[in-house]
Structures are given as C-alpha cells and as structure tokens.
Amino acid sequence: MSDSAASVPAAEVMRGIALMSVAMLLVPMMDVTAKYLTETQPPLQIALARFGFQMVFALLTAAIGPGLAVLRAPRLWPHLLRGFFLSGATVCFFTAIETMPVTDAIAIFFVEPMILTVLSAVILKEQVGPRRWIAVLVGLVGVAIIIRPGFENFGLTALLPLCAALLFALYLVITRKLSGEGGMLCVQFTAGLGGVMLLGTLFLAGNIAGYQPAVAVMPDLPGWGLLAVVGALSFFAHGLIVKAFAAAPASVLAPFNYLEIVSATVFSYLVFGDFPDGPTWIGIALIVGSGIYIARRENRRSQEELAARINRTGPPD
C-alpha cells in the first residue's frame, strides 16, 4: 500500500471501497437499461434524456438540501465544455451497445486510462516514463483483440466505444484543469446542462433533417420510467464515485473500478444472454492489467511530486 493510502484511517478506506463497489454495480445497470431502451428508442434520445434527468435530479437535490446557489459554477463555459465531451462519449457508447454486447463495449471503453496518459503528455505536458508507455501499448493490444472479431460482426460500430473512451478522456483532462471549481452538485448540474444543450441541438437538427437514427419516438409510460431510471443511476453512481475518492486514495480504488466488467457481464448474461468468449477475456485481462499499472504509476508520480514540493518549500504550517 502506498504512503498516502497508509495515512488514511482503515475505516475510511473501507468506506471508499464500499462506495466504489456499489457505484460499479450501478453503472452497468444504467448501460443494460439503456441497451434495453434502444429496442424502441434511438440512442441519441436516450442519451439526451439521461442528461436531462441528471440535471433535474441535481436541481432537486440542491433545492431540498444546500440551496440552488451551489449549482453556480465559477466559470460556466469550461464546465459546459466538460458536459459536451461527456455527452458525446455517452452517445457513442449507447449507439455501440444498441448492437454490441455491453461487456465487450465496456472492455473496449476501459482503454480510457491509456488515452488519458497520452493526452496528459500532449495537452498537460506531464512526464510519462517508458514503463507507462509500454502499459499503454499492452492495453491497446487488448483492445485490438476485442475489436477484431467485433469489427467482423458489427463493422465500424465496434470502434464507437473507442471514440467514447477518447471523449471521456478529454472530459477528464478538463476535469483536472477545473479541479476545485464547484462541488459535486455543481459538476452534476453543469454536465447535465452541457449535455442537454449539445444533444438537444443535435436531436432537433436530426428531426428537422429527417435523419432516421435521430427521429424522435414518444416513449410510453414504462419507457419514461426507464429513462428516468437511467438518469437516476447516472446521478447516484457518479455521486458515489466522487464520495469514494474523497474517502480513499485513487491507488486503492483503481482496481475496484474494474468490477464494472464483472457486474456488466452478469447483467448482460441475465438480461440478454451475452457472455464474452475466450479471446475477449484475454483482451479484458490485458486492458485491466495495463489500467491498474498506469493508475499505480500515476499515484507514485503524484507522491514523488508532492515530496519534491515539500522538500523545496518545507512542510506546511
């Protein structure tokens, strides 16, 4: 265990692990529900509803609790841009799982830590050592193993989770730059607002143009209920993740992030009868191993930078 993890009370670490585990149970439930809804509704409409309900839940929570003032972002447009990237990732992912098994799509999506490593080096000018670059390559090999048969079966759709991972990595880059600006409800609300603005514009344009994949379908009452469930699961899952990282170090929580693949496999099998084949599991193992290694190296690098900063300036008063 790292020094930062050792300095956190054991009860808080266990609380963080429990919160992350529950979140990793909720996220695949959202994805499976969205896949079920794609049988009757276009993915763009489902994604739009997801961000609309997320925004509503954040608004109601703030109104009941700390007050609407907590929703105000210090700088609105960067927060909206973050929502744009997150909503784009959601549309790509929901479109992919319309035809792909949820587990396969999530496994490909988990290339995101590798993409984030590349973006951190290019955009944030962070130093990336050779071992992390090797881990990126290993993870990409795992993605290639999963995509190859998927590409034969689903065509370009198999690349959509990769696009979702890229957009989500860009979302995380902006999140890093906005660190400390706004609380959890502010982040949830502004991300929902940005998603509604972007996806609502695309949805309206698609309907005006008569673009079939974007043509609106009026949900029945159960359909509206399931759309609200998707938004609620997203809202609560992301809230639990924020609280988990506040309770325990990222280096401890990183491996539990991959419980999502396990729970996605269970739910996909129970609802749709989908189960990954042997090569897919090999690809998953390579991606998970690379992701955990990158998270560990990232944590060690952060601690080394903190130690160097303390040595230069002295301990805090």
XYZ file of C-alpha atoms in Angstrom:
317
model
C 0.000 0.000 0.000
C 1.242 3.498 -0.798
C 2.172 6.032 1.876
C -0.918 8.101 1.079
C -3.125 5.053 1.492
C -1.431 4.119 4.759
C -2.089 7.615 6.154
C -5.860 7.271 5.674
C -7.836 5.590 8.506
C -8.743 1.997 7.668
C -12.445 2.683 8.221
C -12.366 5.480 5.633
C -10.521 3.261 3.136
C -13.126 0.521 3.563
C -15.887 3.115 3.177
C -14.328 4.311 -0.084
C -14.034 0.748 -1.368
C -17.671 0.045 -0.476
C -18.870 3.209 -2.226
C -16.834 2.444 -5.347
C -18.106 -1.145 -5.419
C -21.734 -0.012 -5.249
C -21.083 2.554 -7.993
C -19.593 -0.147 -10.212
C -22.799 -2.103 -9.706
C -24.999 0.837 -10.705
C -23.143 1.917 -13.860
C -23.660 -1.388 -15.756
C -27.301 -1.363 -14.643
C -27.598 2.005 -16.400
C -25.896 0.625 -19.533
C -28.059 -2.502 -19.626
C -31.204 -0.390 -19.170
C -30.069 1.899 -21.989
C -29.420 -1.103 -24.241
C -32.911 -2.394 -23.494
C -34.377 1.010 -24.403
C -32.540 1.043 -27.773
C -35.028 -1.598 -28.921
C -37.729 1.096 -29.046
C -35.899 4.451 -28.913
C -32.898 5.982 -30.724
C -29.654 6.131 -28.684
C -29.439 9.916 -29.108
C -32.845 10.345 -27.484
C -31.859 8.040 -24.608
C -28.619 9.954 -24.037
C -30.482 13.277 -24.117
C -32.959 12.016 -21.523
C -30.105 10.709 -19.376
C -28.542 14.185 -19.111
C -31.906 15.897 -18.774
C -32.902 13.743 -15.806
C -29.407 14.076 -14.315
C -29.794 17.851 -14.408
C -33.250 17.618 -12.824
C -32.012 15.333 -10.025
C -29.126 17.711 -9.268
C -31.546 20.653 -9.248
C -33.995 18.917 -6.896
C -31.219 17.736 -4.562
C -29.824 21.268 -4.319
C -33.283 22.775 -3.769
C -34.080 20.331 -0.964
C -30.621 20.462 0.611
C -27.897 23.127 0.460
C -29.720 25.548 -1.848
C -29.573 26.417 -5.534
C -26.510 28.625 -5.062
C -24.286 25.510 -5.002
C -25.150 24.869 -8.660
C -23.412 28.064 -9.805
C -20.061 27.366 -11.488
C -17.198 29.874 -11.087
C -16.562 29.596 -14.837
C -19.578 28.289 -16.734
C -18.224 27.600 -20.215
C -15.391 25.253 -19.224
C -17.934 23.283 -17.198
C -20.309 23.167 -20.166
C -17.450 22.005 -22.399
C -16.867 19.169 -19.965
C -20.541 18.269 -20.364
C -20.184 18.366 -24.150
C -17.390 15.789 -24.061
C -19.213 13.572 -21.563
C -22.449 13.648 -23.558
C -20.571 12.848 -26.767
C -18.996 9.850 -25.043
C -22.435 8.741 -23.847
C -23.983 8.910 -27.327
C -21.111 6.911 -28.805
C -21.398 4.277 -26.095
C -25.202 3.989 -26.206
C -25.058 3.706 -30.008
C -22.467 0.933 -29.701
C -24.444 -1.152 -27.220
C -27.505 -0.971 -29.447
C -25.876 -3.847 -31.369
C -22.808 -4.846 -29.327
C -22.775 -6.799 -26.041
C -22.445 -4.407 -23.093
C -19.440 -6.268 -21.672
C -17.470 -6.031 -24.932
C -18.228 -2.318 -25.251
C -17.209 -1.611 -21.637
C -13.999 -3.608 -22.061
C -13.020 -1.529 -25.090
C -14.041 1.657 -23.270
C -11.571 0.825 -20.499
C -8.749 1.836 -22.842
C -9.555 5.299 -21.469
C -6.671 5.347 -18.906
C -4.233 4.699 -21.748
C -5.736 7.505 -23.847
C -5.685 9.786 -20.810
C -1.976 9.021 -20.370
C -1.307 10.103 -23.959
C -3.441 13.251 -23.613
C -1.758 14.120 -20.317
C 1.615 14.030 -22.057
C 0.428 16.008 -25.100
C -2.010 18.531 -23.560
C -0.998 18.810 -19.899
C 2.733 18.340 -20.651
C 3.050 15.728 -17.911
C 6.110 13.480 -17.892
C 5.306 9.910 -18.933
C 8.011 7.295 -18.393
C 8.818 4.357 -20.682
C 7.059 1.803 -18.467
C 3.771 3.673 -18.696
C 4.156 3.920 -22.474
C 4.644 0.132 -22.550
C 1.499 -0.280 -20.442
C -0.390 1.891 -22.976
C 0.760 -0.360 -25.824
C -0.232 -3.506 -23.919
C -3.678 -2.067 -23.280
C -4.082 -1.206 -26.963
C -3.181 -4.791 -27.861
C -6.007 -5.908 -25.578
C -8.395 -3.541 -27.363
C -7.288 -4.899 -30.755
C -8.013 -8.456 -29.578
C -11.558 -7.494 -28.587
C -12.274 -5.281 -31.597
C -11.039 -7.748 -34.244
C -13.948 -10.212 -34.025
C -16.253 -7.346 -33.055
C -15.292 -5.471 -36.210
C -16.170 -8.532 -38.297
C -19.577 -8.796 -36.610
C -20.523 -5.139 -36.086
C -18.397 -3.149 -38.554
C -17.478 0.419 -37.626
C -19.825 0.221 -34.622
C -17.073 -1.721 -32.820
C -14.964 1.466 -32.880
C -17.592 3.571 -31.105
C -16.527 2.526 -27.562
C -13.033 3.662 -28.556
C -14.456 7.062 -29.560
C -16.355 7.143 -26.264
C -13.103 6.471 -24.376
C -11.358 9.315 -26.224
C -14.149 11.794 -25.454
C -14.301 10.661 -21.826
C -10.528 11.116 -21.510
C -10.924 14.679 -22.809
C -13.680 15.151 -20.217
C -11.223 14.038 -17.515
C -8.497 16.363 -18.813
C -10.860 19.323 -18.424
C -11.932 17.983 -15.020
C -8.295 18.057 -13.913
C -7.954 21.649 -15.058
C -11.162 22.596 -13.212
C -10.175 20.786 -10.017
C -11.638 22.579 -7.006
C -14.080 24.693 -9.043
C -17.544 23.767 -7.847
C -18.868 20.940 -5.690
C -20.421 17.636 -6.686
C -23.893 19.058 -7.378
C -22.401 21.872 -9.450
C -20.448 19.352 -11.545
C -23.524 17.135 -11.981
C -25.783 20.055 -12.921
C -23.409 21.752 -15.364
C -22.521 18.435 -17.016
C -26.243 17.752 -17.425
C -26.815 21.254 -18.791
C -23.957 20.926 -21.279
C -25.244 17.530 -22.367
C -28.784 18.822 -22.871
C -27.501 21.808 -24.875
C -25.364 19.694 -27.234
C -27.577 16.634 -27.585
C -30.755 18.706 -27.717
C -29.328 20.694 -30.639
C -28.270 17.511 -32.454
C -31.613 15.860 -31.740
C -33.580 18.842 -33.035
C -31.405 19.117 -36.157
C -31.735 15.386 -36.803
C -35.523 15.545 -36.588
C -35.738 18.586 -38.857
C -33.492 16.856 -41.405
C -35.426 13.604 -41.075
C -32.275 11.679 -40.138
C -33.746 8.312 -39.195
C -31.386 7.377 -36.305
C -32.318 10.657 -34.574
C -36.071 10.779 -35.271
C -37.968 11.207 -32.015
C -40.010 8.316 -30.646
C -42.573 9.156 -27.985
C -41.985 6.762 -25.068
C -44.885 5.068 -23.338
C -45.228 5.363 -19.551
C -42.832 2.468 -18.771
C -40.398 3.962 -21.289
C -40.426 7.304 -19.489
C -39.887 5.452 -16.240
C -36.842 3.619 -17.602
C -35.401 6.867 -18.982
C -35.731 8.361 -15.513
C -34.015 5.254 -14.110
C -31.075 5.780 -16.489
C -30.734 9.387 -15.308
C -31.067 8.432 -11.644
C -28.492 5.636 -11.898
C -26.062 8.011 -13.585
C -26.622 10.703 -10.947
C -26.212 8.402 -7.964
C -23.325 6.376 -9.427
C -21.235 9.456 -10.178
C -22.071 10.864 -6.762
C -20.857 7.666 -5.100
C -17.640 7.750 -7.144
C -16.931 11.332 -6.005
C -17.530 10.348 -2.378
C -15.395 7.223 -2.765
C -12.399 9.226 -3.984
C -12.910 11.666 -1.117
C -12.697 8.777 1.357
C -9.872 6.631 -0.065
C -6.785 7.175 -2.255
C -7.079 6.643 -6.005
C -4.354 3.967 -5.883
C -6.555 1.846 -3.618
C -9.773 2.389 -5.595
C -8.327 1.867 -9.099
C -8.631 -1.953 -9.127
C -12.240 -1.789 -7.906
C -13.132 0.342 -10.922
C -12.855 -2.830 -12.992
C -15.631 -4.518 -11.032
C -17.769 -2.829 -13.669
C -16.726 -5.503 -16.173
C -17.789 -8.259 -13.776
C -21.180 -6.734 -12.990
C -21.733 -5.856 -16.664
C -21.066 -9.481 -17.596
C -23.592 -10.713 -15.030
C -26.332 -8.267 -16.029
C -25.729 -8.748 -19.766
C -25.985 -12.503 -19.385
C -29.132 -12.335 -17.237
C -30.957 -9.839 -19.495
C -29.628 -10.558 -22.998
C -27.817 -13.899 -22.717
C -24.497 -12.305 -23.808
C -21.237 -13.764 -22.472
C -17.689 -12.893 -23.608
C -15.695 -15.562 -25.463
C -12.116 -16.646 -24.670
C -10.239 -14.059 -26.784
C -12.384 -11.280 -25.325
C -11.390 -12.307 -21.793
C -7.729 -12.220 -22.841
C -8.215 -8.696 -24.162
C -10.032 -7.700 -20.973
C -7.154 -9.051 -18.860
C -4.594 -7.017 -20.840
C -6.660 -3.819 -20.595
C -7.379 -4.234 -16.871
C -3.765 -5.072 -16.062
C -2.489 -2.073 -18.014
C -5.067 0.248 -16.456
C -4.204 -0.786 -12.911
C -0.474 -0.436 -13.613
C -0.947 3.063 -15.056
C -3.050 4.061 -12.014
C -0.315 2.825 -9.662
C 2.404 4.668 -11.580
C 0.276 7.811 -11.665
C -0.170 7.630 -7.888
C 3.570 7.136 -7.331
C 4.390 10.051 -9.632
C 1.966 12.304 -7.740
C 3.544 11.355 -4.418
C 7.052 11.992 -5.756
C 5.981 15.440 -6.978
C 4.394 16.192 -3.598
C 7.536 15.078 -1.746
C 9.720 17.203 -4.011
C 7.463 20.216 -3.463
C 7.588 19.767 0.322
C 11.386 19.434 0.215
C 11.596 22.708 -1.718
C 9.160 24.718 0.394
C 9.221 22.905 3.712
C 6.238 21.271 5.459
C 3.014 23.269 5.761
C 2.456 25.294 8.923
